[in-house]
mmCIF file of N, CA and C in Angstrom:
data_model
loop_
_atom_site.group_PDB
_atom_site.id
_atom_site.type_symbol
_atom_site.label_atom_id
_atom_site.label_comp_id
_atom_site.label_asym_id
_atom_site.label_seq_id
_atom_site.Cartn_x
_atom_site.Cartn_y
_atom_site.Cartn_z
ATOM 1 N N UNK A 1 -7.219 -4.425 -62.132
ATOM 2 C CA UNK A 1 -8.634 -4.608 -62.120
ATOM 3 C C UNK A 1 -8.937 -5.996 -61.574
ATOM 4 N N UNK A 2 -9.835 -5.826 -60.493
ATOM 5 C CA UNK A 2 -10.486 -7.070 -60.050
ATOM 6 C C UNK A 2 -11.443 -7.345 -60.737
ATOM 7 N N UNK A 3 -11.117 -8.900 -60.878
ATOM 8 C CA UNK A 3 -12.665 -10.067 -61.419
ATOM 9 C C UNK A 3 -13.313 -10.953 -60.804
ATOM 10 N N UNK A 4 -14.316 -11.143 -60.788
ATOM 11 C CA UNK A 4 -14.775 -12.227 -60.137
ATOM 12 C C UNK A 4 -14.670 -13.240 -60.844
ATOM 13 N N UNK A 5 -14.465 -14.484 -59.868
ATOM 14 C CA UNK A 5 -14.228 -15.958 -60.956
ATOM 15 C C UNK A 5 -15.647 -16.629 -60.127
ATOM 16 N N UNK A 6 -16.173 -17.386 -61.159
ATOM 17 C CA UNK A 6 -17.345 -18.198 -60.945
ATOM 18 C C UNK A 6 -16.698 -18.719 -59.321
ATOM 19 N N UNK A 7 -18.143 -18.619 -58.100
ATOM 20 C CA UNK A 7 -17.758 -19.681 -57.272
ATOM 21 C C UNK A 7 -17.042 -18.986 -55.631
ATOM 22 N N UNK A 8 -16.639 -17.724 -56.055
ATOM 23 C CA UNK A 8 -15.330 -17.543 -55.342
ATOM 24 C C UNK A 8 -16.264 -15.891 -55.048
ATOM 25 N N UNK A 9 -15.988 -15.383 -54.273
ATOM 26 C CA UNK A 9 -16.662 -14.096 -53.482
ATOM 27 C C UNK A 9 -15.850 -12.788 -52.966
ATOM 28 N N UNK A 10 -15.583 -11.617 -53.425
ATOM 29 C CA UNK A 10 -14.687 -10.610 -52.825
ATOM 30 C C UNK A 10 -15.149 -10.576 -51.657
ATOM 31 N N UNK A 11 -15.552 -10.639 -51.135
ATOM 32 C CA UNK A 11 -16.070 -10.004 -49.616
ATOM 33 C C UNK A 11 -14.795 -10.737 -48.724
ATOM 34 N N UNK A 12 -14.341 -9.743 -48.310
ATOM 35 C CA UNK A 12 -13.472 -9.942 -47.034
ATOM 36 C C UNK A 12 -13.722 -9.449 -45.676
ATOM 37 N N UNK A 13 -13.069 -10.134 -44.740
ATOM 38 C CA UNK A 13 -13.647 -9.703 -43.329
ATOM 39 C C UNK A 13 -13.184 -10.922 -42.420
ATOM 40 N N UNK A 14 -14.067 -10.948 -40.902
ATOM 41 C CA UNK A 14 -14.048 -11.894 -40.009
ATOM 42 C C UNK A 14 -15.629 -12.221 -39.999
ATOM 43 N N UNK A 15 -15.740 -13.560 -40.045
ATOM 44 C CA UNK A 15 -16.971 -14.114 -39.295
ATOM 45 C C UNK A 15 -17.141 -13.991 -38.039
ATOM 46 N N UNK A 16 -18.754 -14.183 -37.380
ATOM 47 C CA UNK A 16 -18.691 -13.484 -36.181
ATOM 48 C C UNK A 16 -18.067 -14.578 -35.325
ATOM 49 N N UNK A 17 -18.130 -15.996 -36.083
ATOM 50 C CA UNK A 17 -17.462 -17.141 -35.329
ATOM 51 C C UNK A 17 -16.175 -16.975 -35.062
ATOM 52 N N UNK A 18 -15.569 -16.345 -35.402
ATOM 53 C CA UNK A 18 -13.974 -16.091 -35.505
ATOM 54 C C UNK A 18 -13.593 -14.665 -34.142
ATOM 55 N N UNK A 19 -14.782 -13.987 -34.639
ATOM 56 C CA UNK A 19 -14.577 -12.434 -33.588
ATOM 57 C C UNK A 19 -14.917 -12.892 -32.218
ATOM 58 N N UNK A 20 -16.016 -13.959 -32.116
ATOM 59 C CA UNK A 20 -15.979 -14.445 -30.870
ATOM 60 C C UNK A 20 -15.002 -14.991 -30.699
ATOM 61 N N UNK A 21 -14.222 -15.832 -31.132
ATOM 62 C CA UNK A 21 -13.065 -16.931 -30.423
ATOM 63 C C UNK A 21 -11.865 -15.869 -29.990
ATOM 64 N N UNK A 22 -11.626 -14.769 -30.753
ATOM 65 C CA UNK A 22 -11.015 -13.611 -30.387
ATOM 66 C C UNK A 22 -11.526 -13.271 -28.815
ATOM 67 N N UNK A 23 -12.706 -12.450 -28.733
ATOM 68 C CA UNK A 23 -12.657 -12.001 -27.582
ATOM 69 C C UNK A 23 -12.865 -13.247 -26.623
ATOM 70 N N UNK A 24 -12.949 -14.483 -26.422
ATOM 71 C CA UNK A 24 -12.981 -15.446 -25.146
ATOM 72 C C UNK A 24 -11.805 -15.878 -25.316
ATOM 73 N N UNK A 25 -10.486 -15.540 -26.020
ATOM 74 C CA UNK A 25 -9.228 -15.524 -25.547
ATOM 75 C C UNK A 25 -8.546 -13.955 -24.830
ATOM 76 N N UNK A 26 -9.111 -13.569 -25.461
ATOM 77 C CA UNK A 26 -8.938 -11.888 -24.526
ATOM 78 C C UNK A 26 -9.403 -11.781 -23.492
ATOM 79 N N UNK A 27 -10.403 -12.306 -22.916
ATOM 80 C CA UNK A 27 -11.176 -12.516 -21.735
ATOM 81 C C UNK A 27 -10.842 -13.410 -21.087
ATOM 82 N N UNK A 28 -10.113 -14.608 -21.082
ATOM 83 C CA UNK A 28 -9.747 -15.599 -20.457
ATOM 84 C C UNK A 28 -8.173 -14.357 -19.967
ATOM 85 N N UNK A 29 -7.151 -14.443 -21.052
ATOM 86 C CA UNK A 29 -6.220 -13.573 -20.371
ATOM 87 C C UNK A 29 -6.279 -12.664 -19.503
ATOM 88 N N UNK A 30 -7.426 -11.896 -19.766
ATOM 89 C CA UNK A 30 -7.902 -10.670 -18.819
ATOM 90 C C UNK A 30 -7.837 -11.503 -17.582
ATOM 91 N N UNK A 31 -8.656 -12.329 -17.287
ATOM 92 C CA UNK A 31 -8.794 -13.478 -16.055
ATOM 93 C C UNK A 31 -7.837 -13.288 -15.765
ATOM 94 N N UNK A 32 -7.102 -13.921 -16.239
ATOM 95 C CA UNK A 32 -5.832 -14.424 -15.202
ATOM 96 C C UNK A 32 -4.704 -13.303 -14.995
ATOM 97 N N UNK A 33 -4.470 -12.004 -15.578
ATOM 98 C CA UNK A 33 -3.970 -10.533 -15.721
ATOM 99 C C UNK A 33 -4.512 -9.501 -14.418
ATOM 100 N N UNK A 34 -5.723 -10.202 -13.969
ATOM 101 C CA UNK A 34 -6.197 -9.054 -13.275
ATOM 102 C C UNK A 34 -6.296 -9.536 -11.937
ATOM 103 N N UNK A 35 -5.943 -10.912 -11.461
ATOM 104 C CA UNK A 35 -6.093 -11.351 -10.260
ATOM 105 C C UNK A 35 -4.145 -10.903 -9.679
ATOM 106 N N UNK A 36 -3.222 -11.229 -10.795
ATOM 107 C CA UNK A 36 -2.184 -11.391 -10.604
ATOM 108 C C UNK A 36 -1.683 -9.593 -10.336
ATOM 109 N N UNK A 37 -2.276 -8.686 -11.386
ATOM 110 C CA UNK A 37 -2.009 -7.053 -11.082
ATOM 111 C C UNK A 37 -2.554 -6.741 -9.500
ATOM 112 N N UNK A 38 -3.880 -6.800 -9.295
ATOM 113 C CA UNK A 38 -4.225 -6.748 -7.664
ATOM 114 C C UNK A 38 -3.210 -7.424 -6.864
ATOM 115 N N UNK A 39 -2.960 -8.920 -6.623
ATOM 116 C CA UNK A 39 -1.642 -8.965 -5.996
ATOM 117 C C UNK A 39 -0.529 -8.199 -5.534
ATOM 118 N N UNK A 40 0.274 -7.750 -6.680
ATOM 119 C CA UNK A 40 1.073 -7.246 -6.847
ATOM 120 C C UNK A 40 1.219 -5.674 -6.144
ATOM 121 N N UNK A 41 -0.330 -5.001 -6.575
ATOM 122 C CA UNK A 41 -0.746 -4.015 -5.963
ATOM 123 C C UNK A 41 -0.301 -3.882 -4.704
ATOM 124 N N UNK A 42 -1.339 -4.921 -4.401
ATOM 125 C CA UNK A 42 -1.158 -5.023 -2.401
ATOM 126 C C UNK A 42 0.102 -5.692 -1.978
ATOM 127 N N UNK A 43 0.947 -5.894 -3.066
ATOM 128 C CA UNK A 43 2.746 -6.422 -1.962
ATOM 129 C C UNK A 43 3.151 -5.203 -2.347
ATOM 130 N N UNK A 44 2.984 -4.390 -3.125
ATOM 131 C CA UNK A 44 3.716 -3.022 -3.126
ATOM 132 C C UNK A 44 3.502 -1.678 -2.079
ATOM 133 N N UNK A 45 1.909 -1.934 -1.772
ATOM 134 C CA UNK A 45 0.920 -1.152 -0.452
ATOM 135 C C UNK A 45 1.921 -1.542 0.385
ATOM 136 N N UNK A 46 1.929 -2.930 0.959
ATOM 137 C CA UNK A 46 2.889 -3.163 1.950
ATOM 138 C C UNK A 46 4.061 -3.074 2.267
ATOM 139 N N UNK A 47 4.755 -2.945 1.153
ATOM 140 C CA UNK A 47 6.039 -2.596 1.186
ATOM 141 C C UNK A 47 5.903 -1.132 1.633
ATOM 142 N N UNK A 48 5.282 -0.256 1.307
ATOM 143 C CA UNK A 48 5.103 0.818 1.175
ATOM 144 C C UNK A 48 5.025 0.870 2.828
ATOM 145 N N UNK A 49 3.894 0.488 3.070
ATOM 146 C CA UNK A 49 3.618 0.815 4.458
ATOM 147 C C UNK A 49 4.644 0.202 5.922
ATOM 148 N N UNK A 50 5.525 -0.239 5.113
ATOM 149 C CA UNK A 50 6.849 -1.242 6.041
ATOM 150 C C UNK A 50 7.724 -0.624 6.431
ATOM 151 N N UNK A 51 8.365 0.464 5.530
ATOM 152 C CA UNK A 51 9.076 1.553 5.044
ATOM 153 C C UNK A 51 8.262 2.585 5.670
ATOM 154 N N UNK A 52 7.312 3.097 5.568
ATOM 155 C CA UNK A 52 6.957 4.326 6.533
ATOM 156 C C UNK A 52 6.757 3.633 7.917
ATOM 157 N N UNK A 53 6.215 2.740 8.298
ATOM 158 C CA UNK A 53 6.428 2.551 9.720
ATOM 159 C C UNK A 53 8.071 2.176 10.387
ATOM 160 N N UNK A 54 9.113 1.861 9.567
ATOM 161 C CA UNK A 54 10.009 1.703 9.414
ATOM 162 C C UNK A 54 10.894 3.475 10.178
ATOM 163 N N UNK A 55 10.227 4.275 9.145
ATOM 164 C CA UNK A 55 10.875 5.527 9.225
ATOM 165 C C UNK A 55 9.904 6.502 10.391
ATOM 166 N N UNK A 56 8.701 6.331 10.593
ATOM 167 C CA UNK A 56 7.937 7.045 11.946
ATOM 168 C C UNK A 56 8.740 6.638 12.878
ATOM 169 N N UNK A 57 9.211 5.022 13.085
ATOM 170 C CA UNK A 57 9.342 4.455 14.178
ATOM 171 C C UNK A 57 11.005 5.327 14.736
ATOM 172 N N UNK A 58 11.667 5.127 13.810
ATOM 173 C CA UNK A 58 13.139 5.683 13.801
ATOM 174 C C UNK A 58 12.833 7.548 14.135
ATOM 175 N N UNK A 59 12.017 7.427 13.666
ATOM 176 C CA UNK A 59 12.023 9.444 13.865
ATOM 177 C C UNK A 59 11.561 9.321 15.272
ATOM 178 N N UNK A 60 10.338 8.515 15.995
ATOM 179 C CA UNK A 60 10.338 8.564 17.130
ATOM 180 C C UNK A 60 11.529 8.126 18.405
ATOM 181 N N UNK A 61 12.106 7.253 17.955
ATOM 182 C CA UNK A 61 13.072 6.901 18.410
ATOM 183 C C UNK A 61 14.344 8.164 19.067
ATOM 184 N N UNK A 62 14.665 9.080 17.336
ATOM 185 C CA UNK A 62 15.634 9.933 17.549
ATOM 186 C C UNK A 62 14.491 10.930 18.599
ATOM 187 N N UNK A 63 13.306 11.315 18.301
ATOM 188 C CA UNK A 63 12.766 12.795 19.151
ATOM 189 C C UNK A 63 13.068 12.307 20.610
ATOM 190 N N UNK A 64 12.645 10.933 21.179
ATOM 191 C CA UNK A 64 13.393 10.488 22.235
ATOM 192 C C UNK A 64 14.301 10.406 22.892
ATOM 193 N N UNK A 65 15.050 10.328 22.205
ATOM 194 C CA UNK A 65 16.821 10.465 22.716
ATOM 195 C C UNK A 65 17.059 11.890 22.700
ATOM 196 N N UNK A 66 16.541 13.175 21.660
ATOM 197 C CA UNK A 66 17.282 14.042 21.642
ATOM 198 C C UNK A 66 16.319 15.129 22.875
ATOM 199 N N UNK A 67 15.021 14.584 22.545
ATOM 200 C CA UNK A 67 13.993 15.821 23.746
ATOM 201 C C UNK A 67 14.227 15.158 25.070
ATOM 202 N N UNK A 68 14.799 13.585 25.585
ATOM 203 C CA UNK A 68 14.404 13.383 26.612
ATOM 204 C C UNK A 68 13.483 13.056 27.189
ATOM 205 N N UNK A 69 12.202 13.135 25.992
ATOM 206 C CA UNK A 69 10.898 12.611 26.392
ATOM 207 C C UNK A 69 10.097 12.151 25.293
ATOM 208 N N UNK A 70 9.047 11.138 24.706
ATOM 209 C CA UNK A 70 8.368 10.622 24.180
ATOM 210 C C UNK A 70 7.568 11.804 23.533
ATOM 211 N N UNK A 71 7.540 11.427 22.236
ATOM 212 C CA UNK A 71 6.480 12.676 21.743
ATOM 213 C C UNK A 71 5.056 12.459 22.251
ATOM 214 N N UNK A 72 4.282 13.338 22.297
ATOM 215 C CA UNK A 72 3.163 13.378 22.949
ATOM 216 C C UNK A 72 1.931 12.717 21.727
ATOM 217 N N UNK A 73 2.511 13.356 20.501
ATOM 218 C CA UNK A 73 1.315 12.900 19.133
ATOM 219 C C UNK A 73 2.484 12.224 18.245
ATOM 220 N N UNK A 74 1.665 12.314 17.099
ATOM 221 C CA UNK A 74 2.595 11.602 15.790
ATOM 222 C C UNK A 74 3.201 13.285 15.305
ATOM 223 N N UNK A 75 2.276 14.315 15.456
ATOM 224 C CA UNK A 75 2.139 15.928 15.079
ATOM 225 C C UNK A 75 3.660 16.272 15.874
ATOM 226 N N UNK A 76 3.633 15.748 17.039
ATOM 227 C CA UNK A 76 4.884 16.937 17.474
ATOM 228 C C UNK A 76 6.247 16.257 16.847
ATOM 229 N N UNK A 77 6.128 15.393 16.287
ATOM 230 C CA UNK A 77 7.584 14.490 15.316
ATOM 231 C C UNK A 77 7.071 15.390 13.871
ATOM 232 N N UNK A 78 6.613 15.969 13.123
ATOM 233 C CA UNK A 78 6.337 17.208 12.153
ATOM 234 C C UNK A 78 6.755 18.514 12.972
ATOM 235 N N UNK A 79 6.166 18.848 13.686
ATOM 236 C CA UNK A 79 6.342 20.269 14.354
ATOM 237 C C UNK A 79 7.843 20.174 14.912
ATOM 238 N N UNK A 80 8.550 19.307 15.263
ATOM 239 C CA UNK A 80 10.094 19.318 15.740
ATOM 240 C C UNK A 80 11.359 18.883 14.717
ATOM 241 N N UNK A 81 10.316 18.739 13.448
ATOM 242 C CA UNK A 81 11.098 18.697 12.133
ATOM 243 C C UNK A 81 12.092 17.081 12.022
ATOM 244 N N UNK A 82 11.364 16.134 12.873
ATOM 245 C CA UNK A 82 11.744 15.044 12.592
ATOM 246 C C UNK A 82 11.346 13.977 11.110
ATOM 247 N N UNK A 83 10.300 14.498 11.043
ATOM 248 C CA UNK A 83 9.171 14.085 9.470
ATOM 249 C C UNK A 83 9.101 15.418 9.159
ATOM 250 N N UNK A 84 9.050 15.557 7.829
ATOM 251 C CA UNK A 84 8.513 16.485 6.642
ATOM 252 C C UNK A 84 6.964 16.586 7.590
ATOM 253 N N UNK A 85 6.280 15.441 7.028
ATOM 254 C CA UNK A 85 4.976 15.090 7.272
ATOM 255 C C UNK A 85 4.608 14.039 7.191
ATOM 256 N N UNK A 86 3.304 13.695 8.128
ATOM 257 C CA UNK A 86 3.008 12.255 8.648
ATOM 258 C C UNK A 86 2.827 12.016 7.059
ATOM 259 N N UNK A 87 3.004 10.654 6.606
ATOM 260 C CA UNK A 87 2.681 10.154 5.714
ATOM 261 C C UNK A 87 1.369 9.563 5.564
ATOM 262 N N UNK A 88 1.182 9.156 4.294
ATOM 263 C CA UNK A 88 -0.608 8.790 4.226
ATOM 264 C C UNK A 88 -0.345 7.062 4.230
ATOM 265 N N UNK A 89 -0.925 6.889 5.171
ATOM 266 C CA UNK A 89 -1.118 5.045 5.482
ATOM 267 C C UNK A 89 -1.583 4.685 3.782
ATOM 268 N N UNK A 90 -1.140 3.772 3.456
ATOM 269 C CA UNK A 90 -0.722 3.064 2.047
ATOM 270 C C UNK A 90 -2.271 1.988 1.923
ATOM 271 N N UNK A 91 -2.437 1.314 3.318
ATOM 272 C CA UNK A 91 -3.811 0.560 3.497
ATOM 273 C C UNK A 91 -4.853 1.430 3.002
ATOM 274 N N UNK A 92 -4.588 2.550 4.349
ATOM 275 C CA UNK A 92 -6.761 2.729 3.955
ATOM 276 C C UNK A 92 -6.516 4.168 3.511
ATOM 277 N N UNK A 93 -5.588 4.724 2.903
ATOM 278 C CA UNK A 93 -5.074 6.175 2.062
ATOM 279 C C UNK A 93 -5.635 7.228 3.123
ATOM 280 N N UNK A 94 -5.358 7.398 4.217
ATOM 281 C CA UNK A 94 -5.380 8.332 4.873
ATOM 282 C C UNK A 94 -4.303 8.868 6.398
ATOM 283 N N UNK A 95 -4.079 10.350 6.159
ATOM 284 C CA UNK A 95 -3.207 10.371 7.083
ATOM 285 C C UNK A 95 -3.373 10.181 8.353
ATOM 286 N N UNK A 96 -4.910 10.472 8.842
ATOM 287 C CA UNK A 96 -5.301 10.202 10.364
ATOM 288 C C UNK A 96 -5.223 9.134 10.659
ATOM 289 N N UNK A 97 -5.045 7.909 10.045
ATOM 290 C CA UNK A 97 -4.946 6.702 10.508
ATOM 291 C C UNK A 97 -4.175 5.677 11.512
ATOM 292 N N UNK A 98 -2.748 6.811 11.467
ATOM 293 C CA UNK A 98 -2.069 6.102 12.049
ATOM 294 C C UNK A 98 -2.165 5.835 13.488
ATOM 295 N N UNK A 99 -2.029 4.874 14.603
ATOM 296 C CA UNK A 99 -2.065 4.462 16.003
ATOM 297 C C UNK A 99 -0.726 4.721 16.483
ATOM 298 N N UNK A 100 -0.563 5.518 17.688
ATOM 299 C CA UNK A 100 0.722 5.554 18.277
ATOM 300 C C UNK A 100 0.477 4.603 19.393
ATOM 301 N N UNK A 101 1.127 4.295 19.964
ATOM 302 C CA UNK A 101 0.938 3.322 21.539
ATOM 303 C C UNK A 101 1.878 4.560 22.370
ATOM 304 N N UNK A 102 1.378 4.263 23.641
ATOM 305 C CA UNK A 102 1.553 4.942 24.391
ATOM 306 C C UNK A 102 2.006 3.872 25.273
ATOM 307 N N UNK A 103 3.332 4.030 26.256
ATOM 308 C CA UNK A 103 3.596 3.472 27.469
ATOM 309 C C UNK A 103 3.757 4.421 28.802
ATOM 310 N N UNK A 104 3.790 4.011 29.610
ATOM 311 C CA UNK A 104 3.900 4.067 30.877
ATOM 312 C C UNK A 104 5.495 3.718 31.324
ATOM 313 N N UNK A 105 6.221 3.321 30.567
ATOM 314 C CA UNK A 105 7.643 2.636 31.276
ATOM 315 C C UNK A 105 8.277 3.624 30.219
ATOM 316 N N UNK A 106 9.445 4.556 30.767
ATOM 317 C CA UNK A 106 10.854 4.988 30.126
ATOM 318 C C UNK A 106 11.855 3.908 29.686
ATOM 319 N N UNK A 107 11.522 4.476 27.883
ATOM 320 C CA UNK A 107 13.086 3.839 27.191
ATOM 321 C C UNK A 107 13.895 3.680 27.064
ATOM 322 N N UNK A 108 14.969 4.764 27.867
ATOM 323 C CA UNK A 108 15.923 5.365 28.584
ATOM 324 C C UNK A 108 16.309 5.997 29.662
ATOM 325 N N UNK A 109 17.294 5.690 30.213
ATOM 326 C CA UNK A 109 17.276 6.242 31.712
ATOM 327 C C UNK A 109 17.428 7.648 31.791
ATOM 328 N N UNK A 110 17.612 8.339 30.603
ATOM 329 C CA UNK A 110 17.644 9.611 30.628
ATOM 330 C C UNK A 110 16.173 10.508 30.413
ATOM 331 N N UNK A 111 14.982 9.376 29.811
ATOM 332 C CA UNK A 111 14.037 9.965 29.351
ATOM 333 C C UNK A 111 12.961 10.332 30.838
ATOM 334 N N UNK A 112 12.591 12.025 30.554
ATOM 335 C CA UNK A 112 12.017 12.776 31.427
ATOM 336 C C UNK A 112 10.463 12.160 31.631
ATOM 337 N N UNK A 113 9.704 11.943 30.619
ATOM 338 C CA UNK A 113 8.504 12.158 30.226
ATOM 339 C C UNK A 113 8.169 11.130 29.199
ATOM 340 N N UNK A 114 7.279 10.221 29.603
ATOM 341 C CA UNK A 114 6.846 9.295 28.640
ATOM 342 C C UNK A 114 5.285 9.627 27.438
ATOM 343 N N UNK A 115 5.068 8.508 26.419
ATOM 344 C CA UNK A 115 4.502 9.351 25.304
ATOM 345 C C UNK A 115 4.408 8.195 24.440
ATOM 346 N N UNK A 116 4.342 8.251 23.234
ATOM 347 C CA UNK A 116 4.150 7.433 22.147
ATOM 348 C C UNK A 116 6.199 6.835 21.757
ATOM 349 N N UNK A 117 5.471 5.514 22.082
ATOM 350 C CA UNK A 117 6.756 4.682 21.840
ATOM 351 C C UNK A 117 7.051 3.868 20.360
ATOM 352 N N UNK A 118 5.641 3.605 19.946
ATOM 353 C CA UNK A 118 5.493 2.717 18.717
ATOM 354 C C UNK A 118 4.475 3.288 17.887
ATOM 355 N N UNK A 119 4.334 2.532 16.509
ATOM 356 C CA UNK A 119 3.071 3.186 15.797
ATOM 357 C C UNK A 119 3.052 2.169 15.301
ATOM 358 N N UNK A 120 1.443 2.119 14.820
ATOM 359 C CA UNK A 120 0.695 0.998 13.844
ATOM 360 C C UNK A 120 -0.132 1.887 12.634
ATOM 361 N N UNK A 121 -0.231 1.054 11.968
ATOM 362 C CA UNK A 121 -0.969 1.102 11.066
ATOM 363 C C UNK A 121 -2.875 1.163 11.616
ATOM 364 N N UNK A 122 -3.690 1.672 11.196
ATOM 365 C CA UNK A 122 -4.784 1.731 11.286
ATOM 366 C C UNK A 122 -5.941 1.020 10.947
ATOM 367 N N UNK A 123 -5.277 0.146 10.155
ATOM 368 C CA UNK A 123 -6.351 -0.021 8.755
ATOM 369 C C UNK A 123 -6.515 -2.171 9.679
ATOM 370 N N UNK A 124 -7.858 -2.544 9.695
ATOM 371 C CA UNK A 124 -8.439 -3.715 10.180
ATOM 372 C C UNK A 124 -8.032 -4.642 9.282
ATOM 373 N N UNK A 125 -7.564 -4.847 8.104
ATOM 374 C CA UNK A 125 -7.419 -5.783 7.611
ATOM 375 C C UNK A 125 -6.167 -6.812 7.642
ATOM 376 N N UNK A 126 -6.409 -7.675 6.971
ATOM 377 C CA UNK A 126 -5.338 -8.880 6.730
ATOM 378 C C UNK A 126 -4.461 -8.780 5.933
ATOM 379 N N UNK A 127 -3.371 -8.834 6.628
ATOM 380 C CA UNK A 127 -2.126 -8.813 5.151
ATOM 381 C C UNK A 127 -2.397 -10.227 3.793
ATOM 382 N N UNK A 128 -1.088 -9.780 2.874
ATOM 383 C CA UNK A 128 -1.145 -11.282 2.446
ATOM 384 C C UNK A 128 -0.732 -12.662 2.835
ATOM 385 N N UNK A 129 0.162 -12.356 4.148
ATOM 386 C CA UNK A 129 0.860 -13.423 4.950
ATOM 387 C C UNK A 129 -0.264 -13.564 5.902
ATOM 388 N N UNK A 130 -1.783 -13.264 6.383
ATOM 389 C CA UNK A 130 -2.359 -13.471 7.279
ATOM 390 C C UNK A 130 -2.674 -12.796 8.151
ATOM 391 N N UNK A 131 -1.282 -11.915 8.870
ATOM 392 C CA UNK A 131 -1.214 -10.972 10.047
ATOM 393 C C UNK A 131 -2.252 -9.563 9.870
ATOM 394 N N UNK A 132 -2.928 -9.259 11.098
ATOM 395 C CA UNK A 132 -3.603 -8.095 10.568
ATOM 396 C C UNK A 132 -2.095 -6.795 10.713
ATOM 397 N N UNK A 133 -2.713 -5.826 9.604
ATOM 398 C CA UNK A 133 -1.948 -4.153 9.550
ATOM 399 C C UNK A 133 -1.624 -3.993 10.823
ATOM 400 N N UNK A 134 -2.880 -3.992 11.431
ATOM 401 C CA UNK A 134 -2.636 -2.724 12.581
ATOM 402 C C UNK A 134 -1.867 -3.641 13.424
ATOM 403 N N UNK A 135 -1.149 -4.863 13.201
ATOM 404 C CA UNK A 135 0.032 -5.646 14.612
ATOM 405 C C UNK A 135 1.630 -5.180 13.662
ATOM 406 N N UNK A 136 1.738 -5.125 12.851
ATOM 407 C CA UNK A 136 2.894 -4.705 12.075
ATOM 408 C C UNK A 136 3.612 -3.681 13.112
#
């Protein structure tokens, strides 16, 4: 059995002075938690997108050597079963995005027919090193 002693008060709890100092340390952490997660975000986008231009570039490479000629789209490296499927650009989340370049000069002295030699990325923006996407 509880008593009260002269002076002295059951009431337990937090003052609101206390619940505030709580949340403007939760909020300060949040600060500095949420600049550092976005970061991180976008070095992982890029990695991401380093690695698929990494692997378009190599699949174009092999349809080259083995057709003799430059693929005409990013589509006929899918349709000749070099890619599963174009992948979705990691920047601006879409698959149409990607840029092939096209040359005029054969990569090989064996190649018939020229076509898409390189690919970029689509997306206008700035990496975190400065460089825009679409020069990668």
């Amino acid at each position: 059995m509880v008593t009260m002693t002269k002076g002295h008060s059951n009431d337990e709890g937090f003052t609101l002075l206390e619940l505030l100092f709580v949340m403007v340390i939760i909020g300060v952490l949040a600060a500095m938690a949420v600049p550092a997660y976005t970061r991180h975000l976008r070095a992982a986008k890029e990695a991401v997108l380093k690695q698929d231009l990494h692997v378009m570039r190599e699949a174009i490479d092999s349809y080259t050597v083995d057709k003799q000629k430059a693929p005409q789209t990013l589509d006929d490296l899918v349709t000749a079963g070099y890619l599963k499927a174009l992948p979705m650009d990691p920047i601006t989340n879409r698959k149409d995005s990607w840029m092939g370049d096209r040359t005029d000069s054969y990569n090989s002295v064996d190649e018939t027919q020229t076509g898409i030699n390189d690919v970029h990325s689509g997306a206008q923006n700035a990496s975190l090193d400065g460089s825009l996407y679409s020069t990668w």
